[in-house]
């Protein structure tokens, strides 16, 4: 979309009056209203539509530069000792040229409606735009209008369709010379427009091409354009050299008074004349000017002989065009070293210009293409140098082989993940608002995959996304070790981690779990951050976390987590507390061990009761009674206050025996599941503030 910089208030009022007319307003009034609004629109030189138009005009200008030399291919040898112009090619080239001229006209109109920066306002910043259409027009008329007008006027069309037919001496040789002169005159301003247009595009967008391949192709097209112009000029010069030979031999025959050779005979329009047929039978012009004839030793064609030896001048358009393009490309690349020239001055000057132009253009082509193509591998070269320095450093420090292999894997994995781009430096160079939007775009969808974060609202997630940093870990890397300070929380995106604990090094205890995408570790840091009176000392890790494969994760530093916890009180809510306990593997391990220990204690108490019951029945047993009868008598004896003294004595012995067995069991049967202390719970006393 283009930007409207200025529209006079009176014109806007006129536009509104036309729009506010009754519904009987015709369509003509609507069109007139929009014409008024468009007529007074001023475009920003840095707007998108102006930048897009500059690129379109650059492409059409290059096409126009390819079209103009096609006029040089119009003359051909149409018969023995005569020239003619290709009428079909004339029509096609005229249509293409007229279509290209329309873009030059549109470019002039765009300049009349494009604002410019006042020169005296460039002291600070961008400067002030001049939005007055009259000042814009006056500045354009005084600066670039003459060059643009000279490049826009359809001179070749006027010459070939109006001037030459109206001329009294409209022979093919005169037409060719006149047309070539006007084409060369107008080719200079058209070529001159390319350079400021390139500078304007680079100033607006920074580069001509967005990718290195497009930049290399752009320079190659410019080199092909130079080859195209060189080949077309060589072809037209060859035709001129052939015509000059015919004309010279005609003058020799006229001086000898043996035969009348008119210049009109050299035009193919006179092929059917009887006089020309008679002249053609007795003249020696054809044999004297035949480059293939070995008898001709006086007239030398030099570098133009190839056009006649290979029948280029008598072939169709496609064949002679591509042959001339190849001739120009070959001699530009070789600086004209293989050319066989004569002492003919125009031929010698042409070879000198060809040699100098080939040297300059070929050097520019190689240099620019090397710059563009090397920019694609600059990161790879930097990584290769860094990798070489790392290898030399490891050998110098005599690192063990397994440690060197871990370093190599990390360097390789980091290259595959980032391609050598320093993402942190790029983000830090951007404004805060843009950096926040980028972090939101990159991290939000991945962060929502973590179940704990899915319980948070968008505002809290945005604050966390701003502080997340990417983290890469290779296989075998220890992220946390049990007992070491925890300085970050890690949220897994890809890969697997192994989290194990010995509960502070207690013997007989080991717990190991796997962390997968969506899990997190370092939850001790969240407990520390949620405490209102937390110390400056970081919490110690209760688990050892090791990477089982290449792991990509987001890390949240301790300072950032503390800042979020202090700014957002919603992080202290009961809902997030329960979500944290549910998804925390530390809490899950504690809960599983707690249930297991409680179940073991229950089973132990049950076994003890059954054992005590069996021992009591053993001391109160009678020979004539079975076990079931004894159990019934024992229960009756325990419930009755008037039991016998023998039974009371048995109960006393049973109690003493049970106490002794219990003490023995305490020393011989330790608890098979050591107690795992419950993780420290954060202080949620701030819930009333939510």
PDB file of C-alpha atoms in Angstrom, residues 371-645:
ATOM      1  CA  UNK A 371      31.118 -11.625  -3.214  1.00  0.00           C
ATOM      2  CA  UNK A 372      27.551 -12.848  -3.565  1.00  0.00           C
ATOM      3  CA  UNK A 373      28.372 -16.554  -3.602  1.00  0.00           C
ATOM      4  CA  UNK A 374      30.888 -16.321  -0.763  1.00  0.00           C
ATOM      5  CA  UNK A 375      28.238 -14.651   1.398  1.00  0.00           C
ATOM      6  CA  UNK A 376      26.327 -17.937   1.339  1.00  0.00           C
ATOM      7  CA  UNK A 377      29.238 -19.825   2.891  1.00  0.00           C
ATOM      8  CA  UNK A 378      30.550 -17.160   5.259  1.00  0.00           C
ATOM      9  CA  UNK A 379      28.859 -18.828   8.234  1.00  0.00           C
ATOM     10  CA  UNK A 380      30.205 -22.215   7.171  1.00  0.00           C
ATOM     11  CA  UNK A 381      33.700 -20.798   6.880  1.00  0.00           C
ATOM     12  CA  UNK A 382      33.459 -19.182  10.321  1.00  0.00           C
ATOM     13  CA  UNK A 383      32.284 -22.479  11.793  1.00  0.00           C
ATOM     14  CA  UNK A 384      35.103 -24.343  10.064  1.00  0.00           C
ATOM     15  CA  UNK A 385      37.686 -21.951  11.510  1.00  0.00           C
ATOM     16  CA  UNK A 386      36.124 -22.171  14.975  1.00  0.00           C
ATOM     17  CA  UNK A 387      36.112 -25.950  14.762  1.00  0.00           C
ATOM     18  CA  UNK A 388      39.769 -25.973  13.735  1.00  0.00           C
ATOM     19  CA  UNK A 389      40.672 -23.663  16.641  1.00  0.00           C
ATOM     20  CA  UNK A 390      38.778 -25.926  19.031  1.00  0.00           C
ATOM     21  CA  UNK A 391      40.671 -28.988  17.822  1.00  0.00           C
ATOM     22  CA  UNK A 392      44.006 -27.238  18.198  1.00  0.00           C
ATOM     23  CA  UNK A 393      43.103 -26.058  21.697  1.00  0.00           C
ATOM     24  CA  UNK A 394      42.040 -29.557  22.821  1.00  0.00           C
ATOM     25  CA  UNK A 395      45.268 -31.058  21.508  1.00  0.00           C
ATOM     26  CA  UNK A 396      47.292 -28.308  23.172  1.00  0.00           C
ATOM     27  CA  UNK A 397      45.574 -28.886  26.526  1.00  0.00           C
ATOM     28  CA  UNK A 398      45.807 -32.677  26.119  1.00  0.00           C
ATOM     29  CA  UNK A 399      42.192 -33.373  26.861  1.00  0.00           C
ATOM     30  CA  UNK A 400      41.222 -37.045  27.164  1.00  0.00           C
ATOM     31  CA  UNK A 401      39.653 -38.650  24.061  1.00  0.00           C
ATOM     32  CA  UNK A 402      36.184 -39.099  25.562  1.00  0.00           C
ATOM     33  CA  UNK A 403      36.068 -35.437  26.578  1.00  0.00           C
ATOM     34  CA  UNK A 404      37.222 -34.350  23.124  1.00  0.00           C
ATOM     35  CA  UNK A 405      34.456 -36.431  21.571  1.00  0.00           C
ATOM     36  CA  UNK A 406      31.859 -34.738  23.787  1.00  0.00           C
ATOM     37  CA  UNK A 407      33.141 -31.314  22.740  1.00  0.00           C
ATOM     38  CA  UNK A 408      32.945 -32.293  19.054  1.00  0.00           C
ATOM     39  CA  UNK A 409      29.394 -33.559  19.418  1.00  0.00           C
ATOM     40  CA  UNK A 410      28.309 -30.347  21.106  1.00  0.00           C
ATOM     41  CA  UNK A 411      29.922 -28.122  18.452  1.00  0.00           C
ATOM     42  CA  UNK A 412      28.366 -30.192  15.658  1.00  0.00           C
ATOM     43  CA  UNK A 413      24.928 -30.221  17.279  1.00  0.00           C
ATOM     44  CA  UNK A 414      25.006 -26.495  17.914  1.00  0.00           C
ATOM     45  CA  UNK A 415      25.870 -25.850  14.263  1.00  0.00           C
ATOM     46  CA  UNK A 416      23.001 -28.039  13.060  1.00  0.00           C
ATOM     47  CA  UNK A 417      20.576 -26.251  15.370  1.00  0.00           C
ATOM     48  CA  UNK A 418      21.620 -22.621  14.792  1.00  0.00           C
ATOM     49  CA  UNK A 419      23.722 -22.654  11.584  1.00  0.00           C
ATOM     50  CA  UNK A 420      26.203 -20.346  13.255  1.00  0.00           C
ATOM     51  CA  UNK A 421      23.707 -17.538  13.871  1.00  0.00           C
ATOM     52  CA  UNK A 422      24.002 -15.745  17.210  1.00  0.00           C
ATOM     53  CA  UNK A 423      20.323 -15.432  18.082  1.00  0.00           C
ATOM     54  CA  UNK A 424      20.931 -13.589  21.349  1.00  0.00           C
ATOM     55  CA  UNK A 425      22.912 -10.835  19.616  1.00  0.00           C
ATOM     56  CA  UNK A 426      20.186 -10.399  16.997  1.00  0.00           C
ATOM     57  CA  UNK A 427      17.448 -10.121  19.612  1.00  0.00           C
ATOM     58  CA  UNK A 428      19.407  -7.702  21.786  1.00  0.00           C
ATOM     59  CA  UNK A 429      19.908  -5.360  18.826  1.00  0.00           C
ATOM     60  CA  UNK A 430      16.133  -4.998  18.341  1.00  0.00           C
ATOM     61  CA  UNK A 431      13.773  -2.674  20.242  1.00  0.00           C
ATOM     62  CA  UNK A 432      12.045  -4.079  23.299  1.00  0.00           C
ATOM     63  CA  UNK A 433       8.600  -4.196  21.710  1.00  0.00           C
ATOM     64  CA  UNK A 434       9.808  -6.106  18.632  1.00  0.00           C
ATOM     65  CA  UNK A 435      11.894  -8.421  20.795  1.00  0.00           C
ATOM     66  CA  UNK A 436       8.830  -9.149  22.915  1.00  0.00           C
ATOM     67  CA  UNK A 437       6.738  -9.979  19.849  1.00  0.00           C
ATOM     68  CA  UNK A 438       9.449 -12.277  18.472  1.00  0.00           C
ATOM     69  CA  UNK A 439       9.818 -14.121  21.761  1.00  0.00           C
ATOM     70  CA  UNK A 440       6.048 -14.457  21.940  1.00  0.00           C
ATOM     71  CA  UNK A 441       5.952 -15.921  18.431  1.00  0.00           C
ATOM     72  CA  UNK A 442       8.864 -18.318  18.968  1.00  0.00           C
ATOM     73  CA  UNK A 443       8.187 -19.520  22.495  1.00  0.00           C
ATOM     74  CA  UNK A 444       4.468 -19.313  23.260  1.00  0.00           C
ATOM     75  CA  UNK A 445       3.311 -22.347  21.279  1.00  0.00           C
ATOM     76  CA  UNK A 446       6.217 -24.426  22.612  1.00  0.00           C
ATOM     77  CA  UNK A 447       5.760 -23.221  26.178  1.00  0.00           C
ATOM     78  CA  UNK A 448       2.082 -24.200  26.107  1.00  0.00           C
ATOM     79  CA  UNK A 449       3.197 -27.760  25.460  1.00  0.00           C
ATOM     80  CA  UNK A 450       4.542 -27.816  29.041  1.00  0.00           C
ATOM     81  CA  UNK A 451       1.527 -28.898  31.151  1.00  0.00           C
ATOM     82  CA  UNK A 452       2.513 -26.701  34.078  1.00  0.00           C
ATOM     83  CA  UNK A 453       2.509 -23.582  31.886  1.00  0.00           C
ATOM     84  CA  UNK A 454      -0.848 -24.456  30.360  1.00  0.00           C
ATOM     85  CA  UNK A 455      -2.446 -23.564  33.715  1.00  0.00           C
ATOM     86  CA  UNK A 456      -1.215 -19.933  33.480  1.00  0.00           C
ATOM     87  CA  UNK A 457      -2.937 -16.977  31.859  1.00  0.00           C
ATOM     88  CA  UNK A 458      -1.606 -15.156  28.799  1.00  0.00           C
ATOM     89  CA  UNK A 459      -0.134 -12.210  30.691  1.00  0.00           C
ATOM     90  CA  UNK A 460       1.947 -14.443  32.921  1.00  0.00           C
ATOM     91  CA  UNK A 461       3.037 -16.543  29.943  1.00  0.00           C
ATOM     92  CA  UNK A 462       4.110 -13.432  28.060  1.00  0.00           C
ATOM     93  CA  UNK A 463       6.278 -12.361  30.989  1.00  0.00           C
ATOM     94  CA  UNK A 464       7.895 -15.805  31.121  1.00  0.00           C
ATOM     95  CA  UNK A 465       8.400 -15.954  27.338  1.00  0.00           C
ATOM     96  CA  UNK A 466      10.328 -12.680  27.435  1.00  0.00           C
ATOM     97  CA  UNK A 467      12.868 -14.228  29.783  1.00  0.00           C
ATOM     98  CA  UNK A 468      13.245 -17.680  28.257  1.00  0.00           C
ATOM     99  CA  UNK A 469      16.492 -18.580  26.525  1.00  0.00           C
ATOM    100  CA  UNK A 470      17.240 -21.538  24.276  1.00  0.00           C
ATOM    101  CA  UNK A 471      19.408 -24.320  25.665  1.00  0.00           C
ATOM    102  CA  UNK A 472      21.151 -27.145  23.788  1.00  0.00           C
ATOM    103  CA  UNK A 473      22.590 -30.264  25.435  1.00  0.00           C
ATOM    104  CA  UNK A 474      24.279 -33.252  23.831  1.00  0.00           C
ATOM    105  CA  UNK A 475      24.066 -36.863  24.892  1.00  0.00           C
ATOM    106  CA  UNK A 476      25.824 -37.575  28.180  1.00  0.00           C
ATOM    107  CA  UNK A 477      25.791 -33.981  29.434  1.00  0.00           C
ATOM    108  CA  UNK A 478      25.101 -33.538  33.158  1.00  0.00           C
ATOM    109  CA  UNK A 479      22.732 -30.617  33.514  1.00  0.00           C
ATOM    110  CA  UNK A 480      22.357 -30.836  37.323  1.00  0.00           C
ATOM    111  CA  UNK A 481      24.228 -32.831  39.908  1.00  0.00           C
ATOM    112  CA  UNK A 482      22.782 -33.739  43.263  1.00  0.00           C
ATOM    113  CA  UNK A 483      23.911 -31.236  45.882  1.00  0.00           C
ATOM    114  CA  UNK A 484      25.011 -28.525  43.426  1.00  0.00           C
ATOM    115  CA  UNK A 485      23.249 -25.130  43.347  1.00  0.00           C
ATOM    116  CA  UNK A 486      20.324 -24.853  40.923  1.00  0.00           C
ATOM    117  CA  UNK A 487      20.604 -21.678  38.866  1.00  0.00           C
ATOM    118  CA  UNK A 488      17.952 -22.352  36.195  1.00  0.00           C
ATOM    119  CA  UNK A 489      14.764 -24.227  35.410  1.00  0.00           C
ATOM    120  CA  UNK A 490      14.751 -26.306  32.235  1.00  0.00           C
ATOM    121  CA  UNK A 491      11.613 -26.969  30.158  1.00  0.00           C
ATOM    122  CA  UNK A 492      12.141 -29.784  27.667  1.00  0.00           C
ATOM    123  CA  UNK A 493      11.046 -29.317  24.051  1.00  0.00           C
ATOM    124  CA  UNK A 494      12.855 -32.232  22.358  1.00  0.00           C
ATOM    125  CA  UNK A 495      14.909 -35.116  23.669  1.00  0.00           C
ATOM    126  CA  UNK A 496      15.019 -37.160  26.878  1.00  0.00           C
ATOM    127  CA  UNK A 497      16.685 -36.651  30.266  1.00  0.00           C
ATOM    128  CA  UNK A 498      17.441 -39.040  33.126  1.00  0.00           C
ATOM    129  CA  UNK A 499      16.664 -37.721  36.613  1.00  0.00           C
ATOM    130  CA  UNK A 500      17.971 -39.753  39.551  1.00  0.00           C
ATOM    131  CA  UNK A 501      18.433 -39.225  43.291  1.00  0.00           C
ATOM    132  CA  UNK A 502      19.961 -41.014  46.292  1.00  0.00           C
ATOM    133  CA  UNK A 503      18.193 -38.759  48.811  1.00  0.00           C
ATOM    134  CA  UNK A 504      21.379 -37.082  49.919  1.00  0.00           C
ATOM    135  CA  UNK A 505      23.590 -40.165  49.611  1.00  0.00           C
ATOM    136  CA  UNK A 506      21.578 -42.443  51.908  1.00  0.00           C
ATOM    137  CA  UNK A 507      22.504 -46.093  51.529  1.00  0.00           C
ATOM    138  CA  UNK A 508      19.875 -48.399  50.157  1.00  0.00           C
ATOM    139  CA  UNK A 509      17.961 -45.677  48.332  1.00  0.00           C
ATOM    140  CA  UNK A 510      17.966 -44.903  44.590  1.00  0.00           C
ATOM    141  CA  UNK A 511      15.233 -43.442  42.409  1.00  0.00           C
ATOM    142  CA  UNK A 512      15.462 -42.882  38.647  1.00  0.00           C
ATOM    143  CA  UNK A 513      12.914 -41.515  36.160  1.00  0.00           C
ATOM    144  CA  UNK A 514      12.924 -40.291  32.549  1.00  0.00           C
ATOM    145  CA  UNK A 515      11.980 -36.756  31.585  1.00  0.00           C
ATOM    146  CA  UNK A 516      10.370 -36.342  28.155  1.00  0.00           C
ATOM    147  CA  UNK A 517       9.146 -33.382  26.055  1.00  0.00           C
ATOM    148  CA  UNK A 518       6.732 -31.360  28.159  1.00  0.00           C
ATOM    149  CA  UNK A 519       8.492 -32.134  31.481  1.00  0.00           C
ATOM    150  CA  UNK A 520      10.725 -29.799  33.452  1.00  0.00           C
ATOM    151  CA  UNK A 521      13.539 -30.049  35.964  1.00  0.00           C
ATOM    152  CA  UNK A 522      15.083 -27.722  38.518  1.00  0.00           C
ATOM    153  CA  UNK A 523      11.779 -27.247  40.366  1.00  0.00           C
ATOM    154  CA  UNK A 524      13.701 -26.456  43.557  1.00  0.00           C
ATOM    155  CA  UNK A 525      14.261 -23.044  42.038  1.00  0.00           C
ATOM    156  CA  UNK A 526      10.532 -22.349  41.814  1.00  0.00           C
ATOM    157  CA  UNK A 527      10.085 -23.199  45.489  1.00  0.00           C
ATOM    158  CA  UNK A 528      12.967 -20.861  46.324  1.00  0.00           C
ATOM    159  CA  UNK A 529      11.554 -18.043  44.177  1.00  0.00           C
ATOM    160  CA  UNK A 530       8.057 -18.274  45.700  1.00  0.00           C
ATOM    161  CA  UNK A 531       9.322 -17.896  49.238  1.00  0.00           C
ATOM    162  CA  UNK A 532       8.852 -14.259  50.303  1.00  0.00           C
ATOM    163  CA  UNK A 533      11.972 -14.278  52.500  1.00  0.00           C
ATOM    164  CA  UNK A 534      14.264 -16.360  50.303  1.00  0.00           C
ATOM    165  CA  UNK A 535      17.983 -15.929  50.823  1.00  0.00           C
ATOM    166  CA  UNK A 536      20.525 -14.979  48.215  1.00  0.00           C
ATOM    167  CA  UNK A 537      21.928 -18.511  48.271  1.00  0.00           C
ATOM    168  CA  UNK A 538      20.505 -20.678  45.510  1.00  0.00           C
ATOM    169  CA  UNK A 539      18.834 -23.957  46.489  1.00  0.00           C
ATOM    170  CA  UNK A 540      20.685 -27.225  46.165  1.00  0.00           C
ATOM    171  CA  UNK A 541      19.634 -29.798  43.626  1.00  0.00           C
ATOM    172  CA  UNK A 542      18.030 -32.936  45.051  1.00  0.00           C
ATOM    173  CA  UNK A 543      18.471 -34.869  41.804  1.00  0.00           C
ATOM    174  CA  UNK A 544      21.095 -35.604  39.160  1.00  0.00           C
ATOM    175  CA  UNK A 545      19.865 -34.821  35.651  1.00  0.00           C
ATOM    176  CA  UNK A 546      21.677 -36.282  32.645  1.00  0.00           C
ATOM    177  CA  UNK A 547      20.872 -36.006  28.929  1.00  0.00           C
ATOM    178  CA  UNK A 548      20.101 -39.345  27.275  1.00  0.00           C
ATOM    179  CA  UNK A 549      20.003 -37.804  23.782  1.00  0.00           C
ATOM    180  CA  UNK A 550      20.341 -34.410  22.133  1.00  0.00           C
ATOM    181  CA  UNK A 551      18.056 -32.109  24.093  1.00  0.00           C
ATOM    182  CA  UNK A 552      16.512 -28.802  23.053  1.00  0.00           C
ATOM    183  CA  UNK A 553      14.925 -26.873  25.879  1.00  0.00           C
ATOM    184  CA  UNK A 554      14.066 -23.447  27.211  1.00  0.00           C
ATOM    185  CA  UNK A 555      15.897 -22.246  30.304  1.00  0.00           C
ATOM    186  CA  UNK A 556      14.652 -19.755  32.880  1.00  0.00           C
ATOM    187  CA  UNK A 557      17.378 -18.199  35.029  1.00  0.00           C
ATOM    188  CA  UNK A 558      17.033 -17.749  38.790  1.00  0.00           C
ATOM    189  CA  UNK A 559      16.986 -13.936  38.649  1.00  0.00           C
ATOM    190  CA  UNK A 560      14.316 -13.941  35.947  1.00  0.00           C
ATOM    191  CA  UNK A 561      12.141 -16.404  37.841  1.00  0.00           C
ATOM    192  CA  UNK A 562      12.473 -14.351  41.015  1.00  0.00           C
ATOM    193  CA  UNK A 563      11.486 -11.221  39.086  1.00  0.00           C
ATOM    194  CA  UNK A 564       8.386 -12.890  37.645  1.00  0.00           C
ATOM    195  CA  UNK A 565       7.400 -14.271  41.034  1.00  0.00           C
ATOM    196  CA  UNK A 566       7.680 -10.829  42.636  1.00  0.00           C
ATOM    197  CA  UNK A 567       5.740  -9.025  39.879  1.00  0.00           C
ATOM    198  CA  UNK A 568       2.917 -11.516  39.353  1.00  0.00           C
ATOM    199  CA  UNK A 569       1.148 -12.585  42.522  1.00  0.00           C
ATOM    200  CA  UNK A 570      -0.948 -15.064  40.529  1.00  0.00           C
ATOM    201  CA  UNK A 571       2.080 -17.322  40.604  1.00  0.00           C
ATOM    202  CA  UNK A 572       1.288 -17.853  44.328  1.00  0.00           C
ATOM    203  CA  UNK A 573      -2.240 -19.157  43.727  1.00  0.00           C
ATOM    204  CA  UNK A 574      -3.526 -22.516  45.025  1.00  0.00           C
ATOM    205  CA  UNK A 575      -4.337 -23.616  41.473  1.00  0.00           C
ATOM    206  CA  UNK A 576      -0.736 -23.261  40.336  1.00  0.00           C
ATOM    207  CA  UNK A 577       0.413 -24.839  43.593  1.00  0.00           C
ATOM    208  CA  UNK A 578      -1.577 -27.981  42.904  1.00  0.00           C
ATOM    209  CA  UNK A 579      -0.495 -27.987  39.239  1.00  0.00           C
ATOM    210  CA  UNK A 580       3.133 -27.680  40.295  1.00  0.00           C
ATOM    211  CA  UNK A 581       2.787 -30.571  42.751  1.00  0.00           C
ATOM    212  CA  UNK A 582       1.014 -32.723  40.170  1.00  0.00           C
ATOM    213  CA  UNK A 583       3.542 -32.265  37.369  1.00  0.00           C
ATOM    214  CA  UNK A 584       6.680 -32.115  39.553  1.00  0.00           C
ATOM    215  CA  UNK A 585       8.577 -35.406  39.422  1.00  0.00           C
ATOM    216  CA  UNK A 586      10.139 -34.609  42.785  1.00  0.00           C
ATOM    217  CA  UNK A 587       6.721 -34.430  44.389  1.00  0.00           C
ATOM    218  CA  UNK A 588       5.619 -37.539  42.522  1.00  0.00           C
ATOM    219  CA  UNK A 589       8.637 -39.469  43.795  1.00  0.00           C
ATOM    220  CA  UNK A 590       7.987 -38.292  47.346  1.00  0.00           C
ATOM    221  CA  UNK A 591       4.333 -39.323  47.103  1.00  0.00           C
ATOM    222  CA  UNK A 592       5.171 -42.756  45.701  1.00  0.00           C
ATOM    223  CA  UNK A 593       7.772 -43.412  48.406  1.00  0.00           C
ATOM    224  CA  UNK A 594       5.401 -42.136  51.109  1.00  0.00           C
ATOM    225  CA  UNK A 595       2.630 -44.497  49.994  1.00  0.00           C
ATOM    226  CA  UNK A 596       5.067 -47.385  49.709  1.00  0.00           C
ATOM    227  CA  UNK A 597       6.456 -46.800  53.214  1.00  0.00           C
ATOM    228  CA  UNK A 598       2.940 -46.496  54.692  1.00  0.00           C
ATOM    229  CA  UNK A 599       1.897 -49.737  53.020  1.00  0.00           C
ATOM    230  CA  UNK A 600       4.987 -51.528  54.356  1.00  0.00           C
ATOM    231  CA  UNK A 601       4.272 -50.268  57.899  1.00  0.00           C
ATOM    232  CA  UNK A 602       0.692 -51.426  57.596  1.00  0.00           C
ATOM    233  CA  UNK A 603       1.785 -54.858  56.456  1.00  0.00           C
ATOM    234  CA  UNK A 604       4.293 -55.023  59.306  1.00  0.00           C
ATOM    235  CA  UNK A 605       1.715 -54.110  61.939  1.00  0.00           C
ATOM    236  CA  UNK A 606      -0.695 -56.681  60.522  1.00  0.00           C
ATOM    237  CA  UNK A 607       1.969 -59.390  60.628  1.00  0.00           C
ATOM    238  CA  UNK A 608       2.853 -58.462  64.216  1.00  0.00           C
ATOM    239  CA  UNK A 609      -0.771 -58.738  65.371  1.00  0.00           C
ATOM    240  CA  UNK A 610      -1.153 -62.158  63.772  1.00  0.00           C
ATOM    241  CA  UNK A 611       2.102 -63.336  65.382  1.00  0.00           C
ATOM    242  CA  UNK A 612       1.101 -62.119  68.847  1.00  0.00           C
ATOM    243  CA  UNK A 613      -2.257 -63.825  68.541  1.00  0.00           C
ATOM    244  CA  UNK A 614      -0.647 -67.132  67.590  1.00  0.00           C
ATOM    245  CA  UNK A 615       1.861 -66.898  70.505  1.00  0.00           C
ATOM    246  CA  UNK A 616      -0.941 -66.219  73.013  1.00  0.00           C
ATOM    247  CA  UNK A 617      -2.829 -69.254  71.849  1.00  0.00           C
ATOM    248  CA  UNK A 618       0.311 -71.332  72.188  1.00  0.00           C
ATOM    249  CA  UNK A 619       0.765 -70.567  75.930  1.00  0.00           C
ATOM    250  CA  UNK A 620      -2.880 -71.092  76.728  1.00  0.00           C
ATOM    251  CA  UNK A 621      -3.222 -74.355  74.815  1.00  0.00           C
ATOM    252  CA  UNK A 622      -4.644 -77.630  76.452  1.00  0.00           C
ATOM    253  CA  UNK A 623      -3.829 -81.151  75.315  1.00  0.00           C
ATOM    254  CA  UNK A 624      -7.450 -82.294  74.911  1.00  0.00           C
ATOM    255  CA  UNK A 625      -8.661 -79.288  73.030  1.00  0.00           C
ATOM    256  CA  UNK A 626      -7.999 -78.357  69.485  1.00  0.00           C
ATOM    257  CA  UNK A 627      -6.826 -74.984  68.246  1.00  0.00           C
ATOM    258  CA  UNK A 628     -10.280 -73.647  67.482  1.00  0.00           C
ATOM    259  CA  UNK A 629     -11.559 -74.536  70.903  1.00  0.00           C
ATOM    260  CA  UNK A 630      -8.609 -72.896  72.567  1.00  0.00           C
ATOM    261  CA  UNK A 631      -9.216 -69.710  70.588  1.00  0.00           C
ATOM    262  CA  UNK A 632     -12.803 -69.650  71.815  1.00  0.00           C
ATOM    263  CA  UNK A 633     -11.837 -70.241  75.440  1.00  0.00           C
ATOM    264  CA  UNK A 634      -9.198 -67.537  75.236  1.00  0.00           C
ATOM    265  CA  UNK A 635     -11.649 -64.976  73.984  1.00  0.00           C
ATOM    266  CA  UNK A 636     -14.137 -65.908  76.719  1.00  0.00           C
ATOM    267  CA  UNK A 637     -11.420 -65.708  79.322  1.00  0.00           C
ATOM    268  CA  UNK A 638     -10.305 -62.275  78.177  1.00  0.00           C
ATOM    269  CA  UNK A 639     -13.849 -60.874  78.358  1.00  0.00           C
ATOM    270  CA  UNK A 640     -14.743 -62.245  81.721  1.00  0.00           C
ATOM    271  CA  UNK A 641     -13.661 -60.499  84.917  1.00  0.00           C
ATOM    272  CA  UNK A 642     -13.981 -63.706  86.938  1.00  0.00           C
ATOM    273  CA  UNK A 643     -11.399 -65.685  84.936  1.00  0.00           C
ATOM    274  CA  UNK A 644      -9.307 -68.226  86.607  1.00  0.00           C
ATOM    275  CA  UNK A 645      -5.945 -67.403  88.111  1.00  0.00           C
TER     276      UNK A 645
END
